[in-house]
PDB file of C-alpha atoms in Angstrom:
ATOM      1  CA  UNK A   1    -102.752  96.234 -69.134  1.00 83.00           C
ATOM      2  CA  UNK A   2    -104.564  96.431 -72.248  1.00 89.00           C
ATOM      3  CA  UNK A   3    -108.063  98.793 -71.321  1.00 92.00           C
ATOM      4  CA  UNK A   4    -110.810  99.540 -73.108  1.00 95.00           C
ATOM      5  CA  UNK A   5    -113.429 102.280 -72.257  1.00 94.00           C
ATOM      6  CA  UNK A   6    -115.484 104.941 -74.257  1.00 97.00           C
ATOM      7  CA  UNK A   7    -114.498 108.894 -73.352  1.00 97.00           C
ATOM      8  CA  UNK A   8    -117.241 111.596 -74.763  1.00 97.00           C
ATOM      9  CA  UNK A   9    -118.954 108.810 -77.164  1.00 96.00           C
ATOM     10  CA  UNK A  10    -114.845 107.407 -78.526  1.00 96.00           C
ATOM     11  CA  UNK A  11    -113.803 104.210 -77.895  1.00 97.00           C
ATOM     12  CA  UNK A  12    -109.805 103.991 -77.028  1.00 97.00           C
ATOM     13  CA  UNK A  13    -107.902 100.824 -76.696  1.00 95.00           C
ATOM     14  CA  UNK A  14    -104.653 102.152 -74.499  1.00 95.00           C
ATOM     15  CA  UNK A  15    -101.933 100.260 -72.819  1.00 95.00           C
ATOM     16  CA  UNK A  16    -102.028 101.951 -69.070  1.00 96.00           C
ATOM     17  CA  UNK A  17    -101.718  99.989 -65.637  1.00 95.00           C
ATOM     18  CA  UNK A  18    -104.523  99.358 -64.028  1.00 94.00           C
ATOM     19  CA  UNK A  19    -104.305 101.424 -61.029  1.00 97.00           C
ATOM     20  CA  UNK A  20    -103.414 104.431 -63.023  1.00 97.00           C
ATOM     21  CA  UNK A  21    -105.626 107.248 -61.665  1.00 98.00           C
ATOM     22  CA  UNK A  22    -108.467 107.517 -64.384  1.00 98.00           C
ATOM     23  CA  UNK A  23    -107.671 111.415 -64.110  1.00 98.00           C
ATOM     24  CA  UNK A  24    -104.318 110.785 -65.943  1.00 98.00           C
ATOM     25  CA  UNK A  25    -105.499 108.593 -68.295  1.00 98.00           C
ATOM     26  CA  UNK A  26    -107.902 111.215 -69.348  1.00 98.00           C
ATOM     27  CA  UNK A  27    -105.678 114.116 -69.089  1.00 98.00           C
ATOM     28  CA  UNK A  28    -101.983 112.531 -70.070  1.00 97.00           C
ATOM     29  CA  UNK A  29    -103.050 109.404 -72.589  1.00 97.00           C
ATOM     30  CA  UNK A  30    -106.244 110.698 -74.425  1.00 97.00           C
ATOM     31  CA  UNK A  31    -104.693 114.761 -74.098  1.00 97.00           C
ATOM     32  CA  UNK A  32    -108.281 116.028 -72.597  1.00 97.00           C
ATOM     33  CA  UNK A  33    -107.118 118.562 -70.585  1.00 97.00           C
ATOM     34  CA  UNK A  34    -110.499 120.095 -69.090  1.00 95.00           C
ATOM     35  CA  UNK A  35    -110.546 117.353 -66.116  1.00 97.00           C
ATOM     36  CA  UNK A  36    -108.614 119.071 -63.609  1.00 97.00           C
ATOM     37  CA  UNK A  37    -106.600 117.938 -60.835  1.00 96.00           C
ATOM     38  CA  UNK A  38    -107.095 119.473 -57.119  1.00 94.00           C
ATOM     39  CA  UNK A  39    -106.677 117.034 -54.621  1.00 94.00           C
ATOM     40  CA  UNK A  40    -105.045 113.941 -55.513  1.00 94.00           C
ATOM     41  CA  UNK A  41    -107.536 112.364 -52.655  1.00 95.00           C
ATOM     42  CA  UNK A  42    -111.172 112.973 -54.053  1.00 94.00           C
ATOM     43  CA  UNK A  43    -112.041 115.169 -51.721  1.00 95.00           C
ATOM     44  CA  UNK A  44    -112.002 118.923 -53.788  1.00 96.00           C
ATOM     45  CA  UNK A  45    -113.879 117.464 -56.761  1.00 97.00           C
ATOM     46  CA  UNK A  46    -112.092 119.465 -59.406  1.00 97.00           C
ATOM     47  CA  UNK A  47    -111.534 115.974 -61.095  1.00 98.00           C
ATOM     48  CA  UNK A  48    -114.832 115.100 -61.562  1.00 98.00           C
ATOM     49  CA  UNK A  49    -116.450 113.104 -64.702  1.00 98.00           C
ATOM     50  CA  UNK A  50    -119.371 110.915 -65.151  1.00 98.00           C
ATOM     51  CA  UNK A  51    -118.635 107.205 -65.289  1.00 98.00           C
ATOM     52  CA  UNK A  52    -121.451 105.095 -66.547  1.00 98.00           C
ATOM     53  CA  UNK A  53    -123.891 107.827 -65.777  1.00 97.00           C
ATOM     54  CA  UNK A  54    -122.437 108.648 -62.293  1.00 97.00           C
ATOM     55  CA  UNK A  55    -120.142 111.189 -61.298  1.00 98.00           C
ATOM     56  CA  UNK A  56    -116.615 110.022 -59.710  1.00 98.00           C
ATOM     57  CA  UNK A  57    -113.491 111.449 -58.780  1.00 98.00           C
ATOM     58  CA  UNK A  58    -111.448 110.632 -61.227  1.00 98.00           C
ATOM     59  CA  UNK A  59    -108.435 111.036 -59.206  1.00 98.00           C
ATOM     60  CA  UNK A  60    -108.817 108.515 -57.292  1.00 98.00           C
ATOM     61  CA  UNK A  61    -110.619 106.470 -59.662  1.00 98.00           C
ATOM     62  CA  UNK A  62    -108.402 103.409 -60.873  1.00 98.00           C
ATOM     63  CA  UNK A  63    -108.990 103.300 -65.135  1.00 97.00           C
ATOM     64  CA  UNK A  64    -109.222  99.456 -64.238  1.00 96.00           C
ATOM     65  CA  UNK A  65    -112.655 100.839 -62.833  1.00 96.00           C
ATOM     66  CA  UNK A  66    -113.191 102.737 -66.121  1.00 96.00           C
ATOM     67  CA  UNK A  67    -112.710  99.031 -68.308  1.00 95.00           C
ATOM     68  CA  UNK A  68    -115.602  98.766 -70.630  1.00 94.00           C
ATOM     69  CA  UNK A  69    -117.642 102.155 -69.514  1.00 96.00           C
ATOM     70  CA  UNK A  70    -118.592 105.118 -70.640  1.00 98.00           C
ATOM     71  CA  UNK A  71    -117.182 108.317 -69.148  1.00 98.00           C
ATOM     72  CA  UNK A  72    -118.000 111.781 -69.691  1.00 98.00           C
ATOM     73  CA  UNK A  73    -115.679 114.805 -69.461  1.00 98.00           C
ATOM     74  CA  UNK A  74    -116.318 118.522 -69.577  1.00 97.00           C
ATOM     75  CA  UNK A  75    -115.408 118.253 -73.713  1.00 96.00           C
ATOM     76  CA  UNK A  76    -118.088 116.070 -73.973  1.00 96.00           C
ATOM     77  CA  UNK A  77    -120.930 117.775 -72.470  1.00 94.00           C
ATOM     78  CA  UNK A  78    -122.011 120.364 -75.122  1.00 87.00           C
ATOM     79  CA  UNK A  79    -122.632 119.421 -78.752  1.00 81.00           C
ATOM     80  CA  UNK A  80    -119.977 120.067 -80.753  1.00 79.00           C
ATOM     81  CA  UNK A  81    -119.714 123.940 -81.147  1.00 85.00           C
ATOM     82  CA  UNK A  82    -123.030 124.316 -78.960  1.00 90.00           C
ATOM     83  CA  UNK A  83    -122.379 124.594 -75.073  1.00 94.00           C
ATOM     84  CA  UNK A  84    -124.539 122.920 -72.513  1.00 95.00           C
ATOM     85  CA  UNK A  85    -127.106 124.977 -70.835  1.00 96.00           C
ATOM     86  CA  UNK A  86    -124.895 124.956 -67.796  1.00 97.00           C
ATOM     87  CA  UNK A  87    -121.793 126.002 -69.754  1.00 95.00           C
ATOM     88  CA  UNK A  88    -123.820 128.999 -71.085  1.00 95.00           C
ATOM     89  CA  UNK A  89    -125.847 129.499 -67.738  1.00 97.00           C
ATOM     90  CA  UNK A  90    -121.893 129.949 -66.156  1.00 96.00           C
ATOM     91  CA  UNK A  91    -121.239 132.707 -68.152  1.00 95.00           C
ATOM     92  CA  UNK A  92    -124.453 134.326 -68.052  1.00 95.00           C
ATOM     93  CA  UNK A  93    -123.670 134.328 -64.283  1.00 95.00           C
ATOM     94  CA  UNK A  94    -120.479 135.310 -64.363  1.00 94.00           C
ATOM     95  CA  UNK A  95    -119.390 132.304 -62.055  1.00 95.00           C
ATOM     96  CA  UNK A  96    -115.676 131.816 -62.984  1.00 89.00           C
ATOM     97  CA  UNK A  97    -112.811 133.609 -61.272  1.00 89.00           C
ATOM     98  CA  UNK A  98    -109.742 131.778 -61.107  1.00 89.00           C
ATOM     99  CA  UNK A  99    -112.079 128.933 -63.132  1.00 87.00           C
ATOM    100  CA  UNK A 100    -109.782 125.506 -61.713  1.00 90.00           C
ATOM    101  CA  UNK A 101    -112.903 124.328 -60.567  1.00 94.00           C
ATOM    102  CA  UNK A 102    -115.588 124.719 -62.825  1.00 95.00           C
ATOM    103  CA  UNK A 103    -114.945 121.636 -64.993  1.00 96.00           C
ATOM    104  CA  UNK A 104    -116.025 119.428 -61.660  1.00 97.00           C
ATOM    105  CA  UNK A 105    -118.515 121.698 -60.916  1.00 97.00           C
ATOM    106  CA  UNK A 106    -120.493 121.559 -64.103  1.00 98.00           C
ATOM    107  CA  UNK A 107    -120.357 117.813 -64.167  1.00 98.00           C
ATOM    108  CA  UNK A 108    -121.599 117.473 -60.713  1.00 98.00           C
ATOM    109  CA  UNK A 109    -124.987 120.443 -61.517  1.00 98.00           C
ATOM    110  CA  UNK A 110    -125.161 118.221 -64.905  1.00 98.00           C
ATOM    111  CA  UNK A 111    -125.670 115.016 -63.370  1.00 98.00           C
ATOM    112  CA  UNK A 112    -128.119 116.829 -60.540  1.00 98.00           C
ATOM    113  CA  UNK A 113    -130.244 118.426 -63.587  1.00 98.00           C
ATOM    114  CA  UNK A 114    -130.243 114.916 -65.536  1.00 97.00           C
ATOM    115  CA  UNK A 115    -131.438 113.405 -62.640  1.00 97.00           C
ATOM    116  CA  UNK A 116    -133.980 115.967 -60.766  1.00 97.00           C
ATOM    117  CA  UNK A 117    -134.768 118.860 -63.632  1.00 96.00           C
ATOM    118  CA  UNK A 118    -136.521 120.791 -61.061  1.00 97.00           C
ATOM    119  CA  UNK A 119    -134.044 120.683 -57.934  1.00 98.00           C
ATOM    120  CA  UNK A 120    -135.066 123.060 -54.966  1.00 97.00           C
ATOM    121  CA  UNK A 121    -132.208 125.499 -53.774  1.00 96.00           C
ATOM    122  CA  UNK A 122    -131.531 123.044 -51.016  1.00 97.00           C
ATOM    123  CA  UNK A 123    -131.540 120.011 -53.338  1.00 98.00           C
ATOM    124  CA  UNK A 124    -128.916 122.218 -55.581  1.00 98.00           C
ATOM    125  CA  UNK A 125    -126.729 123.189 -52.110  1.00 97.00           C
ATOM    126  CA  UNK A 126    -126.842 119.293 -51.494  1.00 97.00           C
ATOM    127  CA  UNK A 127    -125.580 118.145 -54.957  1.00 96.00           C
ATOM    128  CA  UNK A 128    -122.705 120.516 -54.699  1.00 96.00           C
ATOM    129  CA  UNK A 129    -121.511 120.291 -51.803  1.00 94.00           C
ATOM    130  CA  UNK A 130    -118.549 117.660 -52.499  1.00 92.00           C
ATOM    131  CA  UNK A 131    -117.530 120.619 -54.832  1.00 95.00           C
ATOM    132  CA  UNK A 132    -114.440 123.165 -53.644  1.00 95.00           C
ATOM    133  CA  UNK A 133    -114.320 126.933 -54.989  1.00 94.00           C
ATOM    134  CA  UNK A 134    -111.421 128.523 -53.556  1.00 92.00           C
ATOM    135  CA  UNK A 135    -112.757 131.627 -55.349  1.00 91.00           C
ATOM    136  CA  UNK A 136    -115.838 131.357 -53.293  1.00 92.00           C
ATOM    137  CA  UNK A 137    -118.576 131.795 -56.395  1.00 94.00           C
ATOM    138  CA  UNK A 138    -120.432 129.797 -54.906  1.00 95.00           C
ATOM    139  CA  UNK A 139    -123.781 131.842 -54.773  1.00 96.00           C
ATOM    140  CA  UNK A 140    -123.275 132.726 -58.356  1.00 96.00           C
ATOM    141  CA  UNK A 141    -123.201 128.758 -59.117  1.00 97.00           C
ATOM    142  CA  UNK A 142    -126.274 127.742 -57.179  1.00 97.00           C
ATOM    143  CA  UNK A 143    -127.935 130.885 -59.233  1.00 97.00           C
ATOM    144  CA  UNK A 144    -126.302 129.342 -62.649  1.00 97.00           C
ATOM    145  CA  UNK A 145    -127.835 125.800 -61.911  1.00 98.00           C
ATOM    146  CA  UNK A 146    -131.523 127.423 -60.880  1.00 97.00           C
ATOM    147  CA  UNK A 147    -131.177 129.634 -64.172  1.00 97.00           C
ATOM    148  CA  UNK A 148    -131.112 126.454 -66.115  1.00 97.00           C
ATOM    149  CA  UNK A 149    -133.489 124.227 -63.340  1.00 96.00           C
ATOM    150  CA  UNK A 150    -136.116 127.309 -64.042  1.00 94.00           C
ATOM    151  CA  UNK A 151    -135.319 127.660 -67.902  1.00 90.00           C
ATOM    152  CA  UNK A 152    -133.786 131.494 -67.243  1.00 80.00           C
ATOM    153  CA  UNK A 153    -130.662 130.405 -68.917  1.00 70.00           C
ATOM    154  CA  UNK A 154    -129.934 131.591 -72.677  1.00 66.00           C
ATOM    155  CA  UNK A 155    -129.414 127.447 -73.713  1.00 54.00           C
ATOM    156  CA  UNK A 156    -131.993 124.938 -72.917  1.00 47.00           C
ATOM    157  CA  UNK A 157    -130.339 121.943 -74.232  1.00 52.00           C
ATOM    158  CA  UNK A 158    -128.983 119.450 -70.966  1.00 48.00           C
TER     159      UNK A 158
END
């Protein structure tokens, strides 16, 4: 199947069946290797991206889905050389260990903060919840996403 679809602002014309996860598509056929895979069932959310403004599993996300939209992956969330505020605002926190998860993590807080800039602790808790750590960081990632929500964060751009 001949699809279509625009990763981090590139369009890509590739020759994948449709029911390919859109994970591998992003990982094997474009080489982005940031996306992570956890699960296989969309259930961890270490595969996360943001299709057409939304963030989806892309594990178990067919790229027929994808056809014709615009997905975002971890590359694509800073500007160039420049991280995103939450990229900055995770090492300012100190919120990787093992780090497996933090690619689906950051997409999920990024879509919360494009969405509700000033998110209460609970609203934060809420958006994160479909989110695994293993390494259990999790107080030091609800304190990375209210550095940025409050403007403590070193980088302001998200």
């Amino acid at each position: 199947m001949a699809l279509r679809l625009t990763v981090n602002g590139e369009q890509h014309s590739l020759d994948v069946e449709g029911d390919t996860p859109l994970l591998w598509v992003i990982r094997d056929e474009l080489g982005l290797k940031g996306t992570k895979f956890g699960c296989g069932a969309g259930l961890c959310g270490a595969c996360t991206v943001h299709l057409n403004g939304q963030p989806v599993r892309s594990c178990s996300t067919p790229a027929e889905m994808a056809a014709g939209g615009q997905v975002q992956t971890i590359e694509g969330l800073g500007g160039g050389d420049q991280l995103h505020a939450l990229q900055q605002a995770w090492i300012e926190q100190g919120v990787p260990q093992c780090g497996y998860c933090q690619s689906g993590q950051i997409m999920s807080a990024a879509h919360l903060l494009a969405n509700n800039p000033a998110p209460s602790r609970d609203d934060i808790v809420a958006a994160m919840t479909g989110n695994l750590c293993r390494c259990g960081t999790y107080s030091r990632i609800i304190a990375a996403v209210e550095s940025v929500a409050t403007g403590s964060s070193n980088s302001q751009e998200v």
